[in-house]
Short mmCIF file of C-alpha atoms in Angstrom, two decimals:
data_model
loop_
_atom_site.label_atom_id
_atom_site.label_comp_id
_atom_site.label_asym_id
_atom_site.label_seq_id
_atom_site.Cartn_x
_atom_site.Cartn_y
_atom_site.Cartn_z
CA MET A 411 108.69 26.84 -7.50
CA ASN A 412 109.15 30.56 -6.73
CA ARG A 413 105.94 30.68 -5.74
CA ARG A 414 105.90 27.40 -3.14
CA ARG A 415 109.08 28.87 -1.91
CA CYS A 416 107.04 31.70 -1.21
CA VAL A 417 103.67 30.90 0.32
CA THR A 418 106.52 28.41 2.33
CA ALA A 419 107.93 31.99 3.94
CA ALA A 420 104.46 33.70 4.03
CA ILE A 421 103.19 31.01 6.21
CA THR A 422 106.37 30.93 8.55
CA VAL A 423 106.28 34.78 9.30
CA VAL A 424 102.41 34.48 9.89
CA CYS A 425 103.39 31.23 12.74
CA ALA A 426 106.41 33.46 13.72
CA LEU A 427 104.04 36.56 14.82
CA SER A 428 101.66 34.37 16.27
CA VAL A 429 103.56 32.84 19.10
CA LEU A 430 105.78 36.17 20.08
CA THR A 431 102.14 38.10 20.36
CA SER A 432 100.48 34.62 22.07
CA PRO A 433 99.37 36.35 25.64
CA ALA A 434 101.85 34.02 27.58
CA LEU A 435 104.54 35.17 26.27
CA LEU A 436 103.85 38.49 26.53
CA ASN A 437 103.37 38.21 30.67
CA GLN A 438 106.45 36.34 30.31
CA ALA A 439 108.59 38.86 28.63
CA TYR A 440 106.92 41.38 30.86
CA ALA A 441 107.39 40.34 34.07
CA ALA A 442 111.31 38.96 33.61
CA PRO A 443 112.85 42.45 34.40
CA ALA A 444 111.12 42.55 37.76
CA SER A 445 112.81 43.05 40.97
CA PRO A 446 111.92 40.68 44.28
CA ALA A 447 108.29 41.91 46.04
CA SER A 448 109.80 44.47 48.52
CA PRO A 449 107.24 45.45 50.97
CA ALA A 450 103.70 47.17 50.58
CA SER A 451 104.37 51.30 51.03
CA PRO A 452 101.48 53.05 52.32
CA ALA A 453 98.95 54.34 51.28
CA SER A 454 99.20 58.07 49.28
CA PRO A 455 97.71 60.45 52.07
CA SER A 456 94.89 61.65 49.24
CA SER A 457 93.56 57.55 48.99
CA PRO A 458 90.04 58.50 50.86
CA SER A 459 89.62 54.97 51.92
CA SER A 460 93.96 54.57 53.98
CA PRO A 461 94.13 56.41 57.42
CA ALA A 462 96.91 58.22 57.53
CA SER A 463 99.87 57.28 58.70
CA PRO A 464 101.44 58.84 61.85
CA SER A 465 104.57 60.20 59.96
CA ASP A 466 102.49 62.01 58.05
CA PRO A 467 102.64 65.60 58.46
CA PRO A 468 100.12 67.52 59.95
CA VAL A 469 97.44 69.20 56.60
CA ALA A 470 97.31 72.61 58.35
CA PRO A 471 99.86 74.01 61.17
CA ARG A 472 98.22 74.57 64.79
CA PRO A 473 98.95 76.78 67.43
CA PHE A 474 97.69 74.86 69.82
CA ASP A 475 96.46 71.13 69.24
CA ARG A 476 93.52 70.27 71.67
CA THR A 477 92.59 66.79 70.73
CA LEU A 478 96.58 65.74 70.95
CA PRO A 479 98.72 65.92 73.79
CA PRO A 480 101.92 68.50 73.38
CA GLY A 481 104.38 66.78 71.16
CA ALA A 482 102.25 64.62 69.30
CA ASP A 483 101.66 66.99 66.46
CA GLY A 484 105.58 67.06 65.84
CA LYS A 485 105.98 69.84 67.20
CA SER A 486 107.31 71.61 70.29
CA SER A 487 104.97 71.91 73.21
CA GLY A 488 107.34 74.90 74.71
CA ALA A 489 105.45 77.86 72.66
CA ASP A 490 102.05 76.69 73.49
CA ASP A 491 103.60 76.57 77.04
CA SER A 492 105.12 80.39 77.51
CA LYS A 493 100.86 80.99 76.65
CA LEU A 494 100.42 79.17 79.48
CA GLU A 495 102.25 80.42 81.34
CA ALA A 496 101.54 84.05 80.51
CA VAL A 497 98.11 83.19 81.12
CA ARG A 498 99.25 81.89 84.18
CA ARG A 499 100.95 85.41 85.36
CA LYS A 500 97.90 87.39 84.83
CA ILE A 501 95.83 84.89 86.55
CA ASP A 502 97.83 84.90 89.62
CA GLY A 503 98.77 88.36 89.47
CA LEU A 504 94.66 89.39 89.39
CA TYR A 505 94.08 86.35 92.59
CA GLY A 506 96.99 87.60 93.97
CA GLN A 507 95.76 91.53 94.04
CA ALA A 508 92.34 89.70 95.01
CA THR A 509 93.97 87.98 98.09
CA SER A 510 95.87 91.33 99.66
CA ALA A 511 92.14 93.05 99.14
CA THR A 512 90.17 90.29 101.15
CA ASP A 513 93.00 90.62 103.62
CA ALA A 514 92.60 94.36 103.75
CA TYR A 515 88.47 93.76 103.87
CA ASN A 516 88.68 91.06 106.75
CA LEU A 517 90.68 93.98 108.75
CA ALA A 518 88.20 96.56 108.18
CA GLU A 519 85.57 93.88 109.09
CA GLU A 520 87.13 93.08 112.51
CA ARG A 521 87.63 96.92 113.09
CA ALA A 522 84.26 97.64 112.25
CA ASP A 523 83.07 95.06 114.51
CA ASN A 524 85.50 96.26 117.41
CA GLN A 525 84.37 100.00 117.04
CA SER A 526 81.10 98.69 116.62
CA ALA A 527 81.77 96.57 119.96
CA GLU A 528 82.83 100.05 121.40
CA LEU A 529 80.70 101.84 120.70
CA VAL A 530 77.99 99.44 122.54
CA ARG A 531 80.00 100.23 125.15
CA LEU A 532 80.53 103.54 125.13
CA SER A 533 76.81 104.34 124.50
CA SER A 534 75.76 102.36 127.83
CA GLU A 535 78.51 104.61 129.97
CA ILE A 536 76.46 106.91 128.24
CA VAL A 537 73.20 106.13 129.55
CA ASN A 538 75.24 105.16 133.07
CA GLY A 539 76.69 108.90 133.50
CA GLN A 540 73.44 110.58 132.59
CA VAL A 541 71.92 108.24 135.68
CA ARG A 542 74.47 108.85 138.32
CA ILE A 543 74.27 112.91 137.32
CA ASP A 544 70.32 112.78 137.61
CA ARG A 545 70.30 111.03 141.26
CA LEU A 546 73.32 113.86 141.89
CA LYS A 547 71.23 116.66 141.19
CA ARG A 548 68.59 114.94 142.75
CA GLN A 549 70.32 115.15 145.95
CA ALA A 550 71.67 118.47 145.83
CA GLY A 551 67.96 119.16 145.83
CA ALA A 552 67.21 118.24 148.48
CA ALA A 553 69.77 119.37 150.32
CA ALA A 554 68.60 122.51 149.32
CA ARG A 555 65.10 121.93 150.26
CA ALA A 556 66.39 121.04 153.43
CA GLN A 557 67.74 124.79 153.85
CA TYR A 558 64.80 125.96 152.54
CA ARG A 559 62.82 124.25 155.59
CA ALA A 560 65.16 125.39 158.37
CA GLY A 561 64.26 129.50 157.32
CA GLY A 562 66.83 129.61 154.77
CA LEU A 563 69.37 130.42 156.63
CA PRO A 564 72.72 128.11 156.35
CA PRO A 565 73.59 125.98 158.76
CA GLU A 566 77.18 128.69 159.42
CA ALA A 567 74.68 131.61 160.26
CA GLN A 568 72.14 129.01 162.48
CA LEU A 569 74.89 127.96 164.07
CA LEU A 570 76.28 131.71 165.62
CA LEU A 571 72.91 132.37 166.51
CA THR A 572 72.88 130.18 169.25
CA ASP A 573 73.05 130.45 173.03
CA ASP A 574 74.34 127.10 174.25
CA PRO A 575 77.39 125.12 174.03
CA GLN A 576 76.86 122.18 173.55
CA LEU A 577 74.19 122.56 170.73
CA PHE A 578 77.26 124.78 169.39
CA LEU A 579 79.83 121.74 169.60
CA ASP A 580 77.39 119.48 167.89
CA GLY A 581 76.23 121.59 165.30
CA ALA A 582 80.00 122.76 164.48
CA GLY A 583 80.36 119.05 163.97
CA ARG A 584 76.90 118.78 162.06
CA VAL A 585 78.12 121.56 159.27
CA GLN A 586 81.53 120.49 158.94
CA ARG A 587 80.18 117.02 157.93
CA GLY A 588 77.74 118.50 155.78
CA GLN A 589 79.96 121.09 154.16
CA LYS A 590 81.92 118.10 153.17
CA ALA A 591 79.49 116.32 151.27
CA THR A 592 78.03 118.99 149.65
CA LYS A 593 81.77 119.39 148.02
CA ASP A 594 81.69 115.55 147.22
CA LEU A 595 78.23 115.83 145.68
CA LEU A 596 79.38 119.35 143.74
CA GLY A 597 82.56 116.92 142.66
CA GLN A 598 80.97 113.99 141.62
CA MET A 599 78.67 115.97 140.04
CA THR A 600 81.33 117.45 137.96
CA LYS A 601 83.91 114.73 137.74
CA ALA A 602 79.83 112.51 135.57
CA GLN A 603 78.98 115.74 133.44
CA ASP A 604 83.10 115.58 132.21
CA ASP A 605 83.10 111.46 132.41
CA LEU A 606 79.78 112.18 130.45
CA THR A 607 81.25 114.54 127.95
CA SER A 608 84.70 112.59 127.34
CA TYR A 609 82.06 109.07 126.88
CA THR A 610 80.44 111.24 124.20
CA LYS A 611 83.22 112.23 121.81
CA LYS A 612 84.72 109.16 121.87
CA ALA A 613 81.90 107.57 120.65
CA GLY A 614 81.99 110.33 118.61
CA ALA A 615 85.11 109.39 116.98
CA GLU A 616 84.81 105.21 117.14
CA TRP A 617 81.72 106.29 115.03
CA THR A 618 83.65 107.93 112.22
CA LYS A 619 85.99 105.00 112.05
CA LEU A 620 83.39 103.13 112.04
CA GLU A 621 82.28 104.86 109.02
CA ALA A 622 85.74 104.72 107.91
CA SER A 623 86.39 100.79 108.26
CA ARG A 624 83.06 100.18 106.20
CA VAL A 625 84.38 102.59 103.12
CA LYS A 626 87.08 101.10 103.17
CA GLN A 627 85.44 97.41 103.67
CA ALA A 628 82.74 98.47 100.52
CA LYS A 629 86.44 99.71 98.41
CA ALA A 630 88.04 96.43 99.21
CA LYS A 631 85.27 93.89 98.51
CA LYS A 632 84.86 95.37 95.35
CA GLU A 633 87.92 96.08 94.37
CA ILE A 634 87.95 91.87 95.16
CA ASN A 635 84.85 91.07 93.56
CA GLU A 636 86.81 93.16 89.66
CA LYS A 637 90.00 90.89 90.50
CA ILE A 638 87.98 87.48 90.56
CA LYS A 639 85.80 88.36 87.73
CA ALA A 640 88.64 89.38 85.83
CA ALA A 641 90.64 86.40 86.19
CA LYS A 642 87.38 83.88 85.89
CA LYS A 643 86.92 85.46 82.94
CA ILE A 644 90.66 84.67 81.67
CA GLU A 645 90.24 81.01 82.53
CA ALA A 646 86.79 80.28 81.18
CA GLY A 647 88.26 81.49 77.99
CA LEU A 648 90.60 78.34 77.86
CA GLU A 649 89.84 75.30 77.18
CA LYS A 650 89.61 71.88 79.42
CA GLU A 651 93.17 70.79 78.51
CA GLU A 652 94.11 74.48 78.52
CA ARG A 653 93.19 74.74 82.58
CA ASP A 654 94.52 71.16 83.15
CA ARG A 655 97.43 72.57 81.60
CA LEU A 656 97.15 75.32 83.65
CA LEU A 657 96.78 73.61 86.57
CA MET A 658 99.88 71.54 86.13
CA LEU A 659 102.08 74.83 85.23
CA GLU A 660 100.84 76.01 88.32
CA GLN A 661 101.87 72.35 90.47
CA GLN A 662 105.69 72.69 88.83
CA ASP A 663 106.12 75.88 89.41
CA LEU A 664 105.44 75.22 93.45
CA ALA A 665 106.97 72.30 93.16
CA LYS A 666 110.40 73.52 91.11
CA ALA A 667 110.25 76.25 94.24
CA GLN A 668 110.05 73.88 97.29
CA GLU A 669 112.55 71.90 96.05
CA ALA A 670 115.31 75.07 95.45
CA TRP A 671 113.81 75.12 99.39
CA LEU A 672 114.58 71.91 100.74
CA GLY A 673 118.09 72.48 98.78
CA SER A 674 119.15 75.21 100.66
CA GLY A 675 118.73 72.61 103.81
CA ALA A 676 116.37 74.54 105.47
CA LEU A 677 114.76 71.44 107.05
CA LYS A 678 118.07 70.62 107.96
CA ASP A 679 117.78 72.12 111.95
CA ILE A 680 113.95 72.03 112.25
CA ASN A 681 112.76 68.69 114.30
CA GLY A 682 110.19 70.24 116.52
CA GLU A 683 107.65 69.20 118.03
CA ALA A 684 103.99 70.71 118.35
CA SER A 685 102.23 70.83 121.37
CA ALA A 686 99.01 70.09 122.94
CA GLN A 687 97.51 73.04 121.32
CA GLY A 688 99.31 72.89 118.00
CA LYS A 689 98.32 69.27 117.87
CA LYS A 690 94.56 70.19 117.99
CA ALA A 691 95.01 73.60 115.79
CA ILE A 692 96.58 70.77 113.22
CA ALA A 693 94.24 68.54 113.13
CA TYR A 694 91.50 70.84 112.98
CA ALA A 695 92.98 72.38 109.47
CA THR A 696 93.73 69.26 107.90
CA ALA A 697 90.24 68.21 108.55
CA GLN A 698 89.15 71.08 106.06
CA ILE A 699 91.39 69.74 102.81
CA GLY A 700 88.49 69.67 100.19
CA LYS A 701 86.84 72.49 100.91
CA PRO A 702 86.70 75.54 98.66
CA TYR A 703 88.79 78.78 99.16
CA VAL A 704 86.37 81.51 99.11
CA TRP A 705 87.11 85.40 100.36
CA GLY A 706 86.03 86.51 103.31
CA ALA A 707 85.08 83.18 104.51
CA GLU A 708 85.96 80.99 107.86
CA GLY A 709 84.34 78.13 108.11
CA PRO A 710 82.85 75.81 108.59
CA ALA A 711 81.97 74.99 104.95
CA SER A 712 84.61 77.08 102.85
CA PHE A 713 87.56 79.19 104.23
CA ASP A 714 90.09 81.92 102.70
CA CYS A 715 93.87 81.41 104.21
CA SER A 716 93.15 83.87 107.34
CA GLY A 717 89.66 82.51 108.00
CA LEU A 718 91.15 78.99 108.53
CA THR A 719 94.60 78.96 110.06
CA SER A 720 92.50 81.50 112.83
CA GLU A 721 89.91 79.48 112.76
CA ALA A 722 91.83 76.25 113.52
CA TRP A 723 93.81 77.94 116.69
CA ARG A 724 90.31 78.83 118.25
CA ALA A 725 89.37 74.84 117.77
CA ALA A 726 92.82 74.98 119.79
CA GLY A 727 91.54 77.22 122.51
CA LYS A 728 93.57 80.36 121.61
CA VAL A 729 92.06 83.38 120.00
CA ILE A 730 94.57 84.84 117.21
CA PRO A 731 94.20 87.91 114.56
CA ARG A 732 92.07 87.01 112.11
CA THR A 733 94.27 88.68 108.46
CA SER A 734 97.52 87.38 107.55
CA GLN A 735 98.81 90.45 108.02
CA GLU A 736 97.96 91.37 112.01
CA GLN A 737 99.52 87.86 112.15
CA TRP A 738 102.17 89.22 111.51
CA ARG A 739 102.03 92.14 113.64
CA LEU A 740 101.34 90.86 116.75
CA LEU A 741 101.75 87.54 117.43
CA PRO A 742 104.72 86.23 118.17
CA ARG A 743 107.56 85.45 115.97
CA VAL A 744 110.05 82.55 115.58
CA PRO A 745 113.42 81.93 113.58
CA VAL A 746 112.23 79.77 110.51
CA SER A 747 114.75 77.56 111.93
CA GLU A 748 112.89 77.06 115.05
CA MET A 749 109.64 76.33 113.64
CA ARG A 750 107.42 73.68 114.48
CA PRO A 751 103.93 72.37 113.60
CA GLY A 752 100.86 74.57 114.42
CA ASP A 753 103.71 77.22 113.20
CA LEU A 754 101.84 80.75 111.09
CA ILE A 755 104.14 80.57 108.16
CA ILE A 756 103.39 84.18 106.18
CA TYR A 757 103.82 84.55 102.70
CA HIS A 758 105.00 87.54 100.27
CA GLN A 759 105.83 90.79 101.34
CA ASP A 760 102.79 92.50 102.41
CA ALA A 761 102.03 89.52 104.31
CA SER A 762 99.03 88.58 102.13
CA HIS A 763 98.76 85.23 102.85
CA VAL A 764 99.30 82.15 105.62
CA GLY A 765 99.23 78.50 105.65
CA MET A 766 100.06 76.44 109.00
CA TYR A 767 103.52 74.26 109.41
CA VAL A 768 102.00 70.00 109.51
CA GLY A 769 105.55 69.41 109.81
CA ASP A 770 107.86 67.37 106.95
CA GLY A 771 108.44 70.37 105.05
CA SER A 772 104.42 70.98 104.36
CA ILE A 773 101.73 73.25 104.83
CA VAL A 774 98.07 73.28 104.61
CA HIS A 775 96.35 76.08 103.80
CA ALA A 776 93.80 77.42 101.72
CA PRO A 777 95.47 78.66 97.96
CA ARG A 778 93.09 80.93 96.25
CA PRO A 779 90.29 81.25 95.10
CA GLY A 780 89.52 78.26 91.96
CA ARG A 781 91.41 75.66 94.42
CA GLN A 782 90.85 74.06 97.73
CA VAL A 783 92.00 73.35 100.64
CA THR A 784 95.14 71.46 100.39
CA LEU A 785 98.52 70.27 101.09
CA THR A 786 101.86 71.45 99.52
CA GLY A 787 105.70 72.50 100.12
CA ALA A 788 106.27 75.02 102.76
CA GLY A 789 109.03 77.11 100.36
CA SER A 790 106.65 77.05 97.64
CA MET A 791 106.06 80.44 98.04
CA LEU A 792 108.57 83.34 99.20
CA ILE A 793 108.40 83.36 102.68
CA LEU A 794 108.65 86.84 104.61
CA GLY A 795 108.51 85.02 108.41
CA VAL A 796 107.44 81.96 110.97
CA VAL A 797 104.51 83.49 114.07
CA ARG A 798 103.78 81.24 116.97
CA PRO A 799 99.98 81.03 118.20
CA ASP A 800 101.21 80.05 121.46
CA LYS A 801 104.11 81.20 122.26
#
C-alpha cells in the first residue's frame, strides 16, 4: 500500500513538471507581463546598416561644414559669417587700394598723353622757329650784300653825297623805309630767337613731367597688380560655397546701406529728368551690363569705373575727364537733392569710385576686379558728391 502511494506520488510530480516545462506555457508566462507594443525606436548610430537620424549629434565638431547649408549641422552660422566677414573686409580693402591706385594710374596716363601731345606741339614750334630764323638771316644777308654792291657805304652816306635835291628827297624816303625794314627785321630775328629758346625750355620741362608721369604710372601699375594678386590669392583659398557666401554677405551689406540711405528720405525730392545727352549716356552705360571690370579699361569689352562713365558720356557727345578724381575736381557739382539720371555720383573720401545715376535710386557702375558692370543702389556706398557733365 505504501509502495503504491509512493509510485502514485512520483507519477503526479513527473506529470506536473512536464506541464510546467512545456514551450507553450513558458511563452505565455514570459509574454504576460509585456506592455502594449510601442513604435519602433530609431536604429542605433553604431549600426552600419542603418542611416543616422537627422537628430543625431555630429560625430565631431566642424568649424564650417562645406557640405551643408549654414545651421544644418545644428550650429549657428554666426561664427562662420564673422570669419568670412573678416575675409571680406580684407579683400575689399585690397581691392579698394587697387581702385585708388587705378585712378592714380589713369591720371598719370592721361597726363602723359597730354604731355606727349604738348611735346609734339612744342617740337613743331621749334622747327618752325628755326625755319623763320633761317629766313630772316637770309634777308639780312641779302641787305648786306646789296650794301656791299653799292660801294660799302650806308644809304645815309650815299644820300649826303648827292647834289640833286630831288634825288636827295627820294633818297631820304628810301633811307627811312630801309631803316624801318632793318629795324623790323632785327626785331623779328630777336623775337624768333626768344621764341625758339622759350619753346626749347618748355619742351625740356614737359619732357621732365612726362618722365615723372611715366614713373608714377609704372609705380601705380605695380601696386595695382600686387593688390589684385593678393586679393585673388585669398579668394582662391576659399571653397566655392564660401565664395558664394562671401558674395551674399557683400550684397547684404550693400542692401543694408541702401535701405538706410532710402530711409533717410534721400529720394524724397529727387525727381529730375535726364537731358537728351544724359539719356544717350545712360543707354550706353546700361548696354555694358555684364561686362567684366578690368583696371585701366575703357571698353569696348571691359571697363573700370571711370572708364565706363567717361566712355558713356563720350558716346553722348561730351568729352569728360578720364578719372573719377578728375571728374569730381573739374565737372560742375550739384546737390544730391537735385540729382537727375545721367549725373555721376562720386564715392568715398578720396573720390576713388564713380557710378552713373539711372533713376529710382539706382546706379550703373563697374564695381571692382572680379565683378561685372551692374546695377546697384545709389546709396550702397559712401557718397562724396554729384557732378553733372552737361551742366
